[in-house]
Amino acid sequence: MKLDTFFNHDTDEQIIQKRTSEELNLWVSHINYIINESDKLSKIASNIYKNKQFRDRFLELIIKYQSVLNQLRSYKNTMVNYKECDDFECDLFYINKHEDFRKKYLETVSEYRENKNKLYLKILT
């Protein structure tokens, strides 16, 4: 993943926009990874552990996380508009929107970890 470099001549707004973009790229990458790992965990639950309930739960999560990923990608496409902001209200709109997506991302990661841990605990007991 390429990280943008900050320069002395960058404005505060440009730095915030770059950081926002980098963070968003990280979220997209991480949710992609979670979807792929959820697929593997559903197969482990089904083929090795022989537990249909866990398999189905991870398959449901894949669908849910795919939706989150699509929302993040749509949001990423609107980031071009953020660079066009020329007033504080516009900046604030995108900052608040980003915070909403941060919450969604963190909730997704937390839910995923909780389900993964449940599967691991069930397998290990």
PDB file of C-alpha atoms in Angstrom:
ATOM      1  CA  MET A   1       0.000   0.000   0.000  1.00  0.00           C
ATOM      2  CA  LYS A   2       1.394   3.382  -0.986  1.00  0.00           C
ATOM      3  CA  LEU A   3       1.451   6.035   1.710  1.00  0.00           C
ATOM      4  CA  ASP A   4       1.352   9.669   0.726  1.00  0.00           C
ATOM      5  CA  THR A   5       4.208  11.849   1.850  1.00  0.00           C
ATOM      6  CA  PHE A   6       3.535  15.148   3.534  1.00  0.00           C
ATOM      7  CA  PHE A   7       5.424  18.200   2.359  1.00  0.00           C
ATOM      8  CA  ASN A   8       6.227  21.489   4.071  1.00  0.00           C
ATOM      9  CA  HIS A   9       4.046  23.354   1.608  1.00  0.00           C
ATOM     10  CA  ASP A  10       0.993  21.135   2.245  1.00  0.00           C
ATOM     11  CA  THR A  11      -1.870  22.917   3.932  1.00  0.00           C
ATOM     12  CA  ASP A  12      -3.556  21.458   6.990  1.00  0.00           C
ATOM     13  CA  GLU A  13      -6.504  20.527   4.780  1.00  0.00           C
ATOM     14  CA  GLN A  14      -4.255  18.683   2.330  1.00  0.00           C
ATOM     15  CA  ILE A  15      -2.641  16.728   5.155  1.00  0.00           C
ATOM     16  CA  ILE A  16      -6.036  15.802   6.585  1.00  0.00           C
ATOM     17  CA  GLN A  17      -7.229  14.728   3.141  1.00  0.00           C
ATOM     18  CA  LYS A  18      -4.150  12.586   2.580  1.00  0.00           C
ATOM     19  CA  ARG A  19      -4.470  10.942   5.984  1.00  0.00           C
ATOM     20  CA  THR A  20      -8.161  10.350   5.423  1.00  0.00           C
ATOM     21  CA  SER A  21      -7.425   8.724   2.087  1.00  0.00           C
ATOM     22  CA  GLU A  22      -4.679   6.529   3.546  1.00  0.00           C
ATOM     23  CA  GLU A  23      -6.926   5.446   6.389  1.00  0.00           C
ATOM     24  CA  LEU A  24      -9.737   4.627   3.994  1.00  0.00           C
ATOM     25  CA  ASN A  25      -7.402   2.518   1.849  1.00  0.00           C
ATOM     26  CA  LEU A  26      -6.332   0.647   4.963  1.00  0.00           C
ATOM     27  CA  TRP A  27      -9.951  -0.024   5.928  1.00  0.00           C
ATOM     28  CA  VAL A  28     -10.783  -1.344   2.457  1.00  0.00           C
ATOM     29  CA  SER A  29      -7.747  -3.604   2.534  1.00  0.00           C
ATOM     30  CA  HIS A  30      -8.574  -4.890   5.994  1.00  0.00           C
ATOM     31  CA  ILE A  31     -12.240  -5.582   5.211  1.00  0.00           C
ATOM     32  CA  ASN A  32     -11.130  -7.445   2.077  1.00  0.00           C
ATOM     33  CA  TYR A  33      -8.850  -9.561   4.232  1.00  0.00           C
ATOM     34  CA  ILE A  34     -11.657 -10.204   6.735  1.00  0.00           C
ATOM     35  CA  ILE A  35     -13.964 -11.354   3.939  1.00  0.00           C
ATOM     36  CA  ASN A  36     -11.329 -13.774   2.622  1.00  0.00           C
ATOM     37  CA  GLU A  37     -10.551 -15.094   6.085  1.00  0.00           C
ATOM     38  CA  SER A  38     -14.272 -15.467   6.858  1.00  0.00           C
ATOM     39  CA  ASP A  39     -14.568 -17.637   3.771  1.00  0.00           C
ATOM     40  CA  LYS A  40     -11.758 -19.856   5.026  1.00  0.00           C
ATOM     41  CA  LEU A  41     -13.268 -20.004   8.511  1.00  0.00           C
ATOM     42  CA  SER A  42     -16.632 -21.024   7.078  1.00  0.00           C
ATOM     43  CA  LYS A  43     -14.890 -23.887   5.271  1.00  0.00           C
ATOM     44  CA  ILE A  44     -13.036 -24.911   8.428  1.00  0.00           C
ATOM     45  CA  ALA A  45     -16.305 -24.843  10.370  1.00  0.00           C
ATOM     46  CA  SER A  46     -18.013 -26.938   7.717  1.00  0.00           C
ATOM     47  CA  ASN A  47     -15.353 -29.356   6.515  1.00  0.00           C
ATOM     48  CA  ILE A  48     -13.201 -29.897   9.596  1.00  0.00           C
ATOM     49  CA  TYR A  49     -15.307 -28.966  12.591  1.00  0.00           C
ATOM     50  CA  LYS A  50     -18.559 -30.154  10.947  1.00  0.00           C
ATOM     51  CA  ASN A  51     -20.548 -27.292  12.432  1.00  0.00           C
ATOM     52  CA  LYS A  52     -23.251 -25.924  10.132  1.00  0.00           C
ATOM     53  CA  GLN A  53     -24.163 -23.136  12.558  1.00  0.00           C
ATOM     54  CA  PHE A  54     -20.683 -21.608  12.490  1.00  0.00           C
ATOM     55  CA  ARG A  55     -20.431 -22.117   8.744  1.00  0.00           C
ATOM     56  CA  ASP A  56     -23.707 -20.307   8.177  1.00  0.00           C
ATOM     57  CA  ARG A  57     -22.718 -17.509  10.547  1.00  0.00           C
ATOM     58  CA  PHE A  58     -19.513 -16.827   8.624  1.00  0.00           C
ATOM     59  CA  LEU A  59     -21.342 -16.979   5.301  1.00  0.00           C
ATOM     60  CA  GLU A  60     -23.802 -14.376   6.643  1.00  0.00           C
ATOM     61  CA  LEU A  61     -20.898 -12.241   7.808  1.00  0.00           C
ATOM     62  CA  ILE A  62     -19.317 -12.405   4.358  1.00  0.00           C
ATOM     63  CA  ILE A  63     -22.479 -10.948   2.841  1.00  0.00           C
ATOM     64  CA  LYS A  64     -22.655  -8.268   5.523  1.00  0.00           C
ATOM     65  CA  TYR A  65     -18.978  -7.360   5.178  1.00  0.00           C
ATOM     66  CA  GLN A  66     -19.238  -7.264   1.408  1.00  0.00           C
ATOM     67  CA  SER A  67     -21.910  -4.614   1.866  1.00  0.00           C
ATOM     68  CA  VAL A  68     -19.613  -2.648   4.197  1.00  0.00           C
ATOM     69  CA  LEU A  69     -16.829  -2.964   1.637  1.00  0.00           C
ATOM     70  CA  ASN A  70     -19.108  -1.665  -1.115  1.00  0.00           C
ATOM     71  CA  GLN A  71     -20.093   1.287   1.068  1.00  0.00           C
ATOM     72  CA  LEU A  72     -16.441   2.071   1.736  1.00  0.00           C
ATOM     73  CA  ARG A  73     -15.644   1.915  -1.963  1.00  0.00           C
ATOM     74  CA  SER A  74     -18.549   4.226  -2.768  1.00  0.00           C
ATOM     75  CA  TYR A  75     -17.356   6.611  -0.103  1.00  0.00           C
ATOM     76  CA  LYS A  76     -13.848   6.421  -1.533  1.00  0.00           C
ATOM     77  CA  ASN A  77     -15.224   7.501  -4.916  1.00  0.00           C
ATOM     78  CA  THR A  78     -16.702  10.619  -3.310  1.00  0.00           C
ATOM     79  CA  MET A  79     -13.341  11.621  -1.837  1.00  0.00           C
ATOM     80  CA  VAL A  80     -12.569  13.493  -5.046  1.00  0.00           C
ATOM     81  CA  ASN A  81     -15.257  15.959  -3.983  1.00  0.00           C
ATOM     82  CA  TYR A  82     -13.522  16.434  -0.647  1.00  0.00           C
ATOM     83  CA  LYS A  83     -10.476  17.825  -2.437  1.00  0.00           C
ATOM     84  CA  GLU A  84     -12.746  20.407  -4.023  1.00  0.00           C
ATOM     85  CA  CYS A  85     -13.946  21.774  -0.669  1.00  0.00           C
ATOM     86  CA  ASP A  86     -13.350  25.467  -0.308  1.00  0.00           C
ATOM     87  CA  ASP A  87     -15.069  26.204   2.986  1.00  0.00           C
ATOM     88  CA  PHE A  88     -15.239  24.893   6.519  1.00  0.00           C
ATOM     89  CA  GLU A  89     -18.776  23.517   6.157  1.00  0.00           C
ATOM     90  CA  CYS A  90     -17.731  21.307   3.283  1.00  0.00           C
ATOM     91  CA  ASP A  91     -14.648  20.110   5.163  1.00  0.00           C
ATOM     92  CA  LEU A  92     -16.752  19.390   8.221  1.00  0.00           C
ATOM     93  CA  PHE A  93     -19.248  17.399   6.173  1.00  0.00           C
ATOM     94  CA  TYR A  94     -16.518  15.044   4.940  1.00  0.00           C
ATOM     95  CA  ILE A  95     -14.813  14.853   8.321  1.00  0.00           C
ATOM     96  CA  ASN A  96     -18.101  13.816   9.952  1.00  0.00           C
ATOM     97  CA  LYS A  97     -18.820  11.377   7.153  1.00  0.00           C
ATOM     98  CA  HIS A  98     -15.376   9.851   7.650  1.00  0.00           C
ATOM     99  CA  GLU A  99     -16.025   9.476  11.374  1.00  0.00           C
ATOM    100  CA  ASP A 100     -19.274   7.638  10.607  1.00  0.00           C
ATOM    101  CA  PHE A 101     -17.358   5.229   8.409  1.00  0.00           C
ATOM    102  CA  ARG A 102     -14.668   4.849  11.082  1.00  0.00           C
ATOM    103  CA  LYS A 103     -17.367   3.694  13.517  1.00  0.00           C
ATOM    104  CA  LYS A 104     -18.784   1.279  10.949  1.00  0.00           C
ATOM    105  CA  TYR A 105     -15.312  -0.101  10.252  1.00  0.00           C
ATOM    106  CA  LEU A 106     -14.507  -0.546  13.954  1.00  0.00           C
ATOM    107  CA  GLU A 107     -17.856  -2.239  14.594  1.00  0.00           C
ATOM    108  CA  THR A 108     -17.203  -4.598  11.690  1.00  0.00           C
ATOM    109  CA  VAL A 109     -13.740  -5.531  12.966  1.00  0.00           C
ATOM    110  CA  SER A 110     -15.040  -6.034  16.497  1.00  0.00           C
ATOM    111  CA  GLU A 111     -17.922  -8.235  15.349  1.00  0.00           C
ATOM    112  CA  TYR A 112     -15.618 -10.295  13.168  1.00  0.00           C
ATOM    113  CA  ARG A 113     -13.090 -10.850  15.960  1.00  0.00           C
ATOM    114  CA  GLU A 114     -15.831 -11.864  18.354  1.00  0.00           C
ATOM    115  CA  ASN A 115     -17.168 -14.483  15.930  1.00  0.00           C
ATOM    116  CA  LYS A 116     -13.709 -15.754  15.064  1.00  0.00           C
ATOM    117  CA  ASN A 117     -12.867 -16.144  18.749  1.00  0.00           C
ATOM    118  CA  LYS A 118     -16.122 -18.033  19.364  1.00  0.00           C
ATOM    119  CA  LEU A 119     -15.206 -20.483  16.627  1.00  0.00           C
ATOM    120  CA  TYR A 120     -11.671 -20.938  17.952  1.00  0.00           C
ATOM    121  CA  LEU A 121     -12.904 -21.472  21.503  1.00  0.00           C
ATOM    122  CA  LYS A 122     -15.464 -24.019  20.330  1.00  0.00           C
ATOM    123  CA  ILE A 123     -12.819 -25.895  18.346  1.00  0.00           C
ATOM    124  CA  LEU A 124     -10.367 -25.871  21.252  1.00  0.00           C
ATOM    125  CA  THR A 125     -12.849 -27.145  23.854  1.00  0.00           C
TER     126      THR A 125
END
